[in-house]
Amino acid sequence: MGNYSESYNSFKNAISKLRASGEKKSAFFGIALNQMGLSCVQRYAINEAAELFEEAKIILEQECGPYHPDTLGVYSNLAGTYDAMGRLDDAIEILEYVVEMREEKLGTANPDVVDEKKRLAELLKEAGRVRSRKARSLENLLDGNSHDINKDGIAVS
C-alpha cells in the first residue's frame, strides 16, 4: 500500500512489546526485525535498517541456521543495505555467500538465484571485480575480524 511510516510505527510498537516480553530470541522476532528493516529502507533510514538486519541475522542464524531461506533473505537485505551505505566489499561478500547457498539449495536456473546473481554481477562490475568461486566459511564471511590465510593455511593479520 506504500504507507511505510505507518508500517514502521506498527513494527516499532510490536518490536518494543516483544523485547519487553522476553521474546528476543525467537525466529518470529528475527523475522519481525527483518520486516521493520525493510520498512526503514523504504523510508531511507538506511543506518537503522542495517542495525535491524544485523540483529535479525544473529537471531535467525541461531534459531534457523545459516542456510535457512529466512536467514538467507536477511543476508540479502543486509547486502543491499551495505551497498546503499557504500560498504561495497561487505555487500559483495555477503551476496556471494547468498548466491552460492541458493545455487546449492535451489539450483542455478531458479529465478531467485538468477535475480541474486544479477545483483551480484552489478555490484562486482561497480567494484571492478569478477565473481569469486572459492568456498568460504560463513564464520569467516560474516566475522568482521576475520584474517587472511597464507599458503600454509595459517591465519595472518
Short mmCIF file of N, CA and C in Angstrom, two decimals:
data_model
loop_
_atom_site.label_atom_id
_atom_site.label_comp_id
_atom_site.label_asym_id
_atom_site.label_seq_id
_atom_site.Cartn_x
_atom_site.Cartn_y
_atom_site.Cartn_z
N MET A 1 0.81 -1.19 0.00
CA MET A 1 0.00 0.00 0.00
C MET A 1 0.87 1.27 0.00
N GLY A 2 2.14 1.12 0.30
CA GLY A 2 3.04 2.25 0.23
C GLY A 2 3.07 3.14 1.46
N ASN A 3 2.37 2.77 2.53
CA ASN A 3 2.36 3.58 3.74
C ASN A 3 3.44 3.08 4.70
N TYR A 4 4.69 3.40 4.38
CA TYR A 4 5.83 2.85 5.11
C TYR A 4 5.98 3.45 6.50
N SER A 5 5.59 4.69 6.68
CA SER A 5 5.68 5.30 8.02
C SER A 5 4.74 4.59 8.99
N GLU A 6 3.55 4.28 8.52
CA GLU A 6 2.59 3.58 9.37
C GLU A 6 3.09 2.17 9.70
N SER A 7 3.61 1.46 8.69
CA SER A 7 4.11 0.12 8.96
C SER A 7 5.33 0.17 9.87
N TYR A 8 6.19 1.18 9.68
CA TYR A 8 7.35 1.34 10.56
C TYR A 8 6.89 1.50 12.01
N ASN A 9 5.92 2.38 12.23
CA ASN A 9 5.42 2.61 13.59
C ASN A 9 4.79 1.35 14.18
N SER A 10 4.07 0.60 13.36
CA SER A 10 3.48 -0.65 13.83
C SER A 10 4.56 -1.66 14.21
N PHE A 11 5.58 -1.79 13.37
CA PHE A 11 6.68 -2.71 13.68
C PHE A 11 7.44 -2.25 14.92
N LYS A 12 7.67 -0.94 15.03
CA LYS A 12 8.39 -0.42 16.19
C LYS A 12 7.64 -0.76 17.47
N ASN A 13 6.34 -0.59 17.45
CA ASN A 13 5.50 -0.91 18.60
C ASN A 13 5.56 -2.41 18.91
N ALA A 14 5.46 -3.23 17.87
CA ALA A 14 5.50 -4.69 18.06
C ALA A 14 6.85 -5.14 18.59
N ILE A 15 7.93 -4.59 18.04
CA ILE A 15 9.28 -4.96 18.48
C ILE A 15 9.47 -4.58 19.95
N SER A 16 9.00 -3.40 20.34
CA SER A 16 9.11 -2.97 21.74
C SER A 16 8.38 -3.94 22.66
N LYS A 17 7.19 -4.35 22.27
CA LYS A 17 6.41 -5.29 23.08
C LYS A 17 7.09 -6.66 23.14
N LEU A 18 7.65 -7.11 22.01
CA LEU A 18 8.34 -8.40 22.00
C LEU A 18 9.59 -8.35 22.88
N ARG A 19 10.33 -7.24 22.82
CA ARG A 19 11.51 -7.09 23.68
C ARG A 19 11.10 -7.13 25.15
N ALA A 20 10.03 -6.40 25.49
CA ALA A 20 9.56 -6.31 26.88
C ALA A 20 9.08 -7.67 27.41
N SER A 21 8.54 -8.49 26.51
CA SER A 21 8.00 -9.79 26.93
C SER A 21 9.07 -10.87 26.98
N GLY A 22 10.30 -10.52 26.61
CA GLY A 22 11.38 -11.51 26.63
C GLY A 22 11.44 -12.37 25.39
N GLU A 23 10.74 -11.99 24.35
CA GLU A 23 10.65 -12.77 23.11
C GLU A 23 11.76 -12.37 22.14
N LYS A 24 12.97 -12.12 22.67
CA LYS A 24 14.04 -11.55 21.86
C LYS A 24 14.88 -12.57 21.11
N LYS A 25 14.62 -13.83 21.28
CA LYS A 25 15.49 -14.83 20.66
C LYS A 25 14.74 -15.78 19.73
N SER A 26 13.50 -15.50 19.41
CA SER A 26 12.73 -16.41 18.56
C SER A 26 12.89 -16.06 17.09
N ALA A 27 12.62 -17.04 16.24
CA ALA A 27 12.64 -16.80 14.80
C ALA A 27 11.60 -15.75 14.43
N PHE A 28 10.46 -15.78 15.09
CA PHE A 28 9.42 -14.77 14.84
C PHE A 28 9.96 -13.37 15.07
N PHE A 29 10.71 -13.18 16.15
CA PHE A 29 11.29 -11.88 16.46
C PHE A 29 12.29 -11.47 15.37
N GLY A 30 13.11 -12.42 14.92
CA GLY A 30 14.07 -12.14 13.85
C GLY A 30 13.37 -11.72 12.57
N ILE A 31 12.28 -12.37 12.24
CA ILE A 31 11.52 -12.03 11.04
C ILE A 31 10.87 -10.65 11.19
N ALA A 32 10.37 -10.35 12.38
CA ALA A 32 9.79 -9.03 12.63
C ALA A 32 10.85 -7.93 12.48
N LEU A 33 12.06 -8.18 13.00
CA LEU A 33 13.16 -7.23 12.83
C LEU A 33 13.48 -7.01 11.35
N ASN A 34 13.50 -8.10 10.60
CA ASN A 34 13.76 -8.01 9.16
C ASN A 34 12.69 -7.15 8.48
N GLN A 35 11.44 -7.38 8.81
CA GLN A 35 10.35 -6.61 8.20
C GLN A 35 10.44 -5.13 8.58
N MET A 36 10.80 -4.85 9.83
CA MET A 36 10.96 -3.45 10.24
C MET A 36 12.14 -2.83 9.48
N GLY A 37 13.19 -3.62 9.28
CA GLY A 37 14.33 -3.14 8.49
C GLY A 37 13.91 -2.78 7.08
N LEU A 38 13.05 -3.60 6.48
CA LEU A 38 12.56 -3.30 5.13
C LEU A 38 11.75 -2.01 5.11
N SER A 39 10.97 -1.77 6.15
CA SER A 39 10.22 -0.50 6.19
C SER A 39 11.19 0.67 6.37
N CYS A 40 12.28 0.46 7.08
CA CYS A 40 13.30 1.52 7.21
C CYS A 40 13.94 1.83 5.86
N VAL A 41 14.22 0.79 5.09
CA VAL A 41 14.80 1.00 3.75
C VAL A 41 13.86 1.87 2.92
N GLN A 42 12.59 1.59 2.96
CA GLN A 42 11.62 2.36 2.18
C GLN A 42 11.51 3.80 2.66
N ARG A 43 11.86 4.04 3.92
CA ARG A 43 11.82 5.39 4.49
C ARG A 43 13.20 6.06 4.41
N TYR A 44 14.16 5.40 3.77
CA TYR A 44 15.54 5.89 3.61
C TYR A 44 16.28 6.02 4.95
N ALA A 45 15.87 5.24 5.94
CA ALA A 45 16.56 5.19 7.23
C ALA A 45 17.54 4.01 7.16
N ILE A 46 18.57 4.17 6.33
CA ILE A 46 19.46 3.06 5.96
C ILE A 46 20.28 2.56 7.15
N ASN A 47 20.80 3.46 7.97
CA ASN A 47 21.61 3.02 9.12
C ASN A 47 20.77 2.21 10.10
N GLU A 48 19.54 2.65 10.36
CA GLU A 48 18.65 1.90 11.24
C GLU A 48 18.31 0.55 10.63
N ALA A 49 18.09 0.53 9.33
CA ALA A 49 17.80 -0.73 8.64
C ALA A 49 18.96 -1.71 8.82
N ALA A 50 20.19 -1.23 8.66
CA ALA A 50 21.36 -2.11 8.81
C ALA A 50 21.42 -2.69 10.21
N GLU A 51 21.16 -1.87 11.22
CA GLU A 51 21.18 -2.37 12.60
C GLU A 51 20.12 -3.46 12.81
N LEU A 52 18.94 -3.23 12.26
CA LEU A 52 17.85 -4.21 12.40
C LEU A 52 18.19 -5.51 11.67
N PHE A 53 18.73 -5.40 10.44
CA PHE A 53 19.10 -6.60 9.69
C PHE A 53 20.22 -7.36 10.39
N GLU A 54 21.18 -6.62 10.96
CA GLU A 54 22.28 -7.29 11.66
C GLU A 54 21.76 -8.06 12.88
N GLU A 55 20.83 -7.46 13.62
CA GLU A 55 20.24 -8.16 14.77
C GLU A 55 19.42 -9.36 14.32
N ALA A 56 18.64 -9.18 13.26
CA ALA A 56 17.83 -10.28 12.72
C ALA A 56 18.73 -11.43 12.25
N LYS A 57 19.85 -11.08 11.65
CA LYS A 57 20.80 -12.09 11.15
C LYS A 57 21.29 -12.97 12.30
N ILE A 58 21.69 -12.35 13.38
CA ILE A 58 22.20 -13.10 14.53
C ILE A 58 21.14 -14.04 15.08
N ILE A 59 19.93 -13.53 15.24
CA ILE A 59 18.84 -14.34 15.79
C ILE A 59 18.48 -15.49 14.86
N LEU A 60 18.32 -15.20 13.57
CA LEU A 60 17.91 -16.25 12.63
C LEU A 60 19.02 -17.28 12.42
N GLU A 61 20.28 -16.87 12.49
CA GLU A 61 21.37 -17.86 12.41
C GLU A 61 21.25 -18.84 13.57
N GLN A 62 20.96 -18.34 14.76
CA GLN A 62 20.84 -19.20 15.94
C GLN A 62 19.58 -20.06 15.91
N GLU A 63 18.48 -19.47 15.50
CA GLU A 63 17.19 -20.17 15.56
C GLU A 63 16.90 -21.05 14.35
N CYS A 64 17.35 -20.65 13.18
CA CYS A 64 17.01 -21.37 11.95
C CYS A 64 18.23 -21.97 11.25
N GLY A 65 19.41 -21.43 11.53
CA GLY A 65 20.63 -21.87 10.86
C GLY A 65 20.98 -20.94 9.71
N PRO A 66 22.25 -20.97 9.30
CA PRO A 66 22.72 -20.04 8.27
C PRO A 66 22.23 -20.35 6.85
N TYR A 67 21.68 -21.53 6.63
CA TYR A 67 21.27 -21.92 5.28
C TYR A 67 19.75 -21.82 5.08
N HIS A 68 19.03 -21.46 6.13
CA HIS A 68 17.57 -21.37 6.05
C HIS A 68 17.16 -20.22 5.12
N PRO A 69 16.10 -20.38 4.36
CA PRO A 69 15.66 -19.32 3.44
C PRO A 69 15.41 -17.97 4.12
N ASP A 70 14.86 -17.97 5.34
CA ASP A 70 14.63 -16.70 6.04
C ASP A 70 15.96 -16.03 6.39
N THR A 71 16.94 -16.82 6.81
CA THR A 71 18.26 -16.28 7.14
C THR A 71 18.92 -15.74 5.88
N LEU A 72 18.85 -16.49 4.79
CA LEU A 72 19.43 -16.02 3.52
C LEU A 72 18.75 -14.74 3.05
N GLY A 73 17.45 -14.62 3.30
CA GLY A 73 16.73 -13.39 2.94
C GLY A 73 17.25 -12.19 3.71
N VAL A 74 17.55 -12.38 5.00
CA VAL A 74 18.12 -11.30 5.81
C VAL A 74 19.51 -10.95 5.30
N TYR A 75 20.32 -11.97 4.97
CA TYR A 75 21.65 -11.70 4.41
C TYR A 75 21.52 -10.84 3.14
N SER A 76 20.58 -11.20 2.30
CA SER A 76 20.37 -10.47 1.05
C SER A 76 19.98 -9.02 1.33
N ASN A 77 19.07 -8.82 2.29
CA ASN A 77 18.66 -7.47 2.67
C ASN A 77 19.83 -6.68 3.25
N LEU A 78 20.64 -7.36 4.05
CA LEU A 78 21.81 -6.71 4.64
C LEU A 78 22.81 -6.31 3.56
N ALA A 79 23.00 -7.18 2.57
CA ALA A 79 23.90 -6.86 1.46
C ALA A 79 23.42 -5.61 0.72
N GLY A 80 22.14 -5.53 0.44
CA GLY A 80 21.59 -4.36 -0.24
C GLY A 80 21.75 -3.10 0.58
N THR A 81 21.59 -3.23 1.88
CA THR A 81 21.74 -2.08 2.76
C THR A 81 23.19 -1.63 2.83
N TYR A 82 24.10 -2.60 2.94
CA TYR A 82 25.52 -2.26 2.94
C TYR A 82 25.91 -1.56 1.63
N ASP A 83 25.35 -2.02 0.53
CA ASP A 83 25.60 -1.37 -0.76
C ASP A 83 25.14 0.09 -0.70
N ALA A 84 23.94 0.32 -0.17
CA ALA A 84 23.40 1.68 -0.07
C ALA A 84 24.25 2.56 0.85
N MET A 85 24.93 1.94 1.82
CA MET A 85 25.77 2.68 2.77
C MET A 85 27.18 2.90 2.20
N GLY A 86 27.45 2.34 1.03
CA GLY A 86 28.78 2.48 0.45
C GLY A 86 29.75 1.41 0.92
N ARG A 87 29.26 0.39 1.61
CA ARG A 87 30.10 -0.70 2.09
C ARG A 87 30.09 -1.82 1.04
N LEU A 88 30.60 -1.51 -0.13
CA LEU A 88 30.52 -2.38 -1.29
C LEU A 88 31.19 -3.73 -1.06
N ASP A 89 32.38 -3.75 -0.47
CA ASP A 89 33.07 -5.02 -0.25
C ASP A 89 32.27 -5.94 0.67
N ASP A 90 31.68 -5.37 1.73
CA ASP A 90 30.86 -6.18 2.64
C ASP A 90 29.63 -6.72 1.91
N ALA A 91 29.01 -5.86 1.10
CA ALA A 91 27.82 -6.27 0.35
C ALA A 91 28.16 -7.41 -0.61
N ILE A 92 29.29 -7.30 -1.29
CA ILE A 92 29.70 -8.33 -2.25
C ILE A 92 29.97 -9.65 -1.53
N GLU A 93 30.69 -9.61 -0.42
CA GLU A 93 30.99 -10.85 0.31
C GLU A 93 29.73 -11.57 0.74
N ILE A 94 28.78 -10.82 1.30
CA ILE A 94 27.54 -11.44 1.75
C ILE A 94 26.75 -11.98 0.57
N LEU A 95 26.65 -11.21 -0.49
CA LEU A 95 25.87 -11.63 -1.65
C LEU A 95 26.51 -12.83 -2.35
N GLU A 96 27.83 -12.90 -2.37
CA GLU A 96 28.50 -14.09 -2.93
C GLU A 96 28.09 -15.34 -2.14
N TYR A 97 28.03 -15.21 -0.83
CA TYR A 97 27.62 -16.34 0.01
C TYR A 97 26.17 -16.71 -0.28
N VAL A 98 25.29 -15.71 -0.36
CA VAL A 98 23.87 -15.98 -0.63
C VAL A 98 23.70 -16.69 -1.97
N VAL A 99 24.38 -16.20 -3.00
CA VAL A 99 24.28 -16.82 -4.32
C VAL A 99 24.78 -18.26 -4.27
N GLU A 100 25.90 -18.47 -3.62
CA GLU A 100 26.47 -19.82 -3.52
C GLU A 100 25.50 -20.77 -2.82
N MET A 101 24.92 -20.33 -1.71
CA MET A 101 23.98 -21.19 -0.96
C MET A 101 22.70 -21.43 -1.75
N ARG A 102 22.19 -20.38 -2.39
CA ARG A 102 20.95 -20.57 -3.16
C ARG A 102 21.18 -21.45 -4.38
N GLU A 103 22.34 -21.32 -5.01
CA GLU A 103 22.66 -22.22 -6.13
C GLU A 103 22.69 -23.66 -5.65
N GLU A 104 23.32 -23.86 -4.50
CA GLU A 104 23.45 -25.20 -3.94
C GLU A 104 22.10 -25.79 -3.56
N LYS A 105 21.24 -24.97 -2.95
CA LYS A 105 19.95 -25.47 -2.45
C LYS A 105 18.84 -25.48 -3.51
N LEU A 106 18.86 -24.47 -4.42
CA LEU A 106 17.75 -24.31 -5.36
C LEU A 106 18.10 -24.65 -6.80
N GLY A 107 19.41 -24.70 -7.10
CA GLY A 107 19.83 -24.93 -8.48
C GLY A 107 20.08 -23.61 -9.19
N THR A 108 20.92 -23.65 -10.19
CA THR A 108 21.35 -22.41 -10.85
C THR A 108 20.27 -21.78 -11.73
N ALA A 109 19.25 -22.53 -12.12
CA ALA A 109 18.21 -21.99 -13.00
C ALA A 109 17.04 -21.39 -12.25
N ASN A 110 17.00 -21.52 -10.93
CA ASN A 110 15.90 -20.98 -10.14
C ASN A 110 15.84 -19.46 -10.29
N PRO A 111 14.64 -18.88 -10.48
CA PRO A 111 14.52 -17.43 -10.66
C PRO A 111 15.12 -16.62 -9.51
N ASP A 112 14.99 -17.10 -8.27
CA ASP A 112 15.58 -16.38 -7.13
C ASP A 112 17.09 -16.33 -7.25
N VAL A 113 17.69 -17.43 -7.71
CA VAL A 113 19.14 -17.49 -7.88
C VAL A 113 19.56 -16.54 -9.00
N VAL A 114 18.81 -16.55 -10.09
CA VAL A 114 19.13 -15.69 -11.23
C VAL A 114 19.10 -14.22 -10.81
N ASP A 115 18.08 -13.82 -10.03
CA ASP A 115 17.98 -12.44 -9.57
C ASP A 115 19.16 -12.06 -8.68
N GLU A 116 19.52 -12.96 -7.75
CA GLU A 116 20.64 -12.68 -6.85
C GLU A 116 21.96 -12.60 -7.64
N LYS A 117 22.11 -13.46 -8.64
CA LYS A 117 23.33 -13.42 -9.45
C LYS A 117 23.43 -12.12 -10.23
N LYS A 118 22.30 -11.60 -10.70
CA LYS A 118 22.31 -10.31 -11.40
C LYS A 118 22.73 -9.19 -10.45
N ARG A 119 22.18 -9.21 -9.25
CA ARG A 119 22.56 -8.19 -8.25
C ARG A 119 24.05 -8.27 -7.96
N LEU A 120 24.55 -9.49 -7.79
CA LEU A 120 25.97 -9.67 -7.52
C LEU A 120 26.81 -9.18 -8.68
N ALA A 121 26.41 -9.50 -9.90
CA ALA A 121 27.17 -9.06 -11.09
C ALA A 121 27.23 -7.54 -11.16
N GLU A 122 26.13 -6.87 -10.82
CA GLU A 122 26.12 -5.40 -10.83
C GLU A 122 27.08 -4.84 -9.79
N LEU A 123 27.07 -5.42 -8.60
CA LEU A 123 27.98 -4.95 -7.55
C LEU A 123 29.44 -5.19 -7.93
N LEU A 124 29.70 -6.38 -8.48
CA LEU A 124 31.07 -6.69 -8.88
C LEU A 124 31.55 -5.75 -9.99
N LYS A 125 30.66 -5.46 -10.93
CA LYS A 125 31.01 -4.54 -12.01
C LYS A 125 31.33 -3.17 -11.44
N GLU A 126 30.50 -2.73 -10.51
CA GLU A 126 30.72 -1.44 -9.87
C GLU A 126 32.07 -1.39 -9.14
N ALA A 127 32.46 -2.54 -8.57
CA ALA A 127 33.73 -2.61 -7.83
C ALA A 127 34.91 -2.96 -8.73
N GLY A 128 34.63 -3.26 -10.02
CA GLY A 128 35.71 -3.63 -10.94
C GLY A 128 36.27 -5.01 -10.65
N ARG A 129 35.42 -5.92 -10.18
CA ARG A 129 35.85 -7.28 -9.83
C ARG A 129 35.02 -8.31 -10.58
N VAL A 130 35.45 -9.56 -10.48
CA VAL A 130 34.69 -10.68 -11.03
C VAL A 130 34.31 -11.61 -9.90
N ARG A 131 33.35 -12.47 -10.16
CA ARG A 131 32.84 -13.37 -9.12
C ARG A 131 33.90 -14.37 -8.68
N SER A 132 34.04 -14.46 -7.38
CA SER A 132 34.96 -15.44 -6.77
C SER A 132 34.18 -16.73 -6.55
N ARG A 133 34.72 -17.83 -7.00
CA ARG A 133 34.04 -19.12 -6.85
C ARG A 133 34.59 -19.95 -5.70
N LYS A 134 35.60 -19.42 -4.98
CA LYS A 134 36.17 -20.22 -3.90
C LYS A 134 35.19 -20.32 -2.75
N ALA A 135 35.20 -21.45 -2.10
CA ALA A 135 34.31 -21.67 -0.97
C ALA A 135 34.77 -20.83 0.22
N ARG A 136 33.81 -20.29 0.93
CA ARG A 136 34.11 -19.50 2.11
C ARG A 136 33.26 -20.01 3.24
N SER A 137 33.83 -20.06 4.41
CA SER A 137 33.01 -20.46 5.55
C SER A 137 32.20 -19.25 5.99
N LEU A 138 31.02 -19.49 6.49
CA LEU A 138 30.16 -18.42 6.94
C LEU A 138 30.82 -17.66 8.08
N GLU A 139 31.52 -18.38 8.94
CA GLU A 139 32.21 -17.74 10.05
C GLU A 139 33.17 -16.66 9.55
N ASN A 140 33.99 -17.00 8.57
CA ASN A 140 34.95 -16.04 8.04
C ASN A 140 34.25 -14.94 7.27
N LEU A 141 33.20 -15.30 6.54
CA LEU A 141 32.49 -14.34 5.71
C LEU A 141 31.85 -13.23 6.54
N LEU A 142 31.22 -13.61 7.64
CA LEU A 142 30.45 -12.64 8.41
C LEU A 142 31.20 -12.10 9.62
N ASP A 143 32.40 -12.57 9.87
CA ASP A 143 33.20 -12.11 11.00
C ASP A 143 34.00 -10.90 10.58
N GLY A 144 33.73 -9.77 11.18
CA GLY A 144 34.45 -8.55 10.85
C GLY A 144 35.92 -8.61 11.22
N ASN A 145 36.31 -9.56 12.07
CA ASN A 145 37.70 -9.69 12.49
C ASN A 145 38.39 -10.86 11.83
N SER A 146 37.87 -11.33 10.71
CA SER A 146 38.48 -12.49 10.07
C SER A 146 39.87 -12.14 9.55
N HIS A 147 40.69 -13.14 9.43
CA HIS A 147 42.06 -12.97 8.99
C HIS A 147 42.27 -13.68 7.67
N ASP A 148 43.25 -13.21 6.91
CA ASP A 148 43.61 -13.89 5.67
C ASP A 148 44.37 -15.16 6.02
N ILE A 149 44.33 -16.12 5.13
CA ILE A 149 45.03 -17.39 5.30
C ILE A 149 46.17 -17.44 4.30
N ASN A 150 47.39 -17.72 4.79
CA ASN A 150 48.51 -17.81 3.85
C ASN A 150 48.53 -19.19 3.20
N LYS A 151 49.50 -19.41 2.31
CA LYS A 151 49.54 -20.67 1.54
C LYS A 151 49.73 -21.90 2.42
N ASP A 152 50.19 -21.71 3.67
CA ASP A 152 50.39 -22.83 4.59
C ASP A 152 49.15 -23.07 5.46
N GLY A 153 48.09 -22.30 5.21
CA GLY A 153 46.86 -22.47 5.98
C GLY A 153 46.88 -21.80 7.34
N ILE A 154 47.78 -20.83 7.52
CA ILE A 154 47.91 -20.14 8.80
C ILE A 154 47.29 -18.76 8.68
N ALA A 155 46.47 -18.42 9.70
CA ALA A 155 45.83 -17.11 9.70
C ALA A 155 46.86 -16.02 9.92
N VAL A 156 46.76 -14.96 9.11
CA VAL A 156 47.66 -13.82 9.24
C VAL A 156 46.84 -12.56 9.37
N SER A 157 47.36 -11.55 10.04
CA SER A 157 46.61 -10.29 10.24
C SER A 157 46.73 -9.38 9.05
#
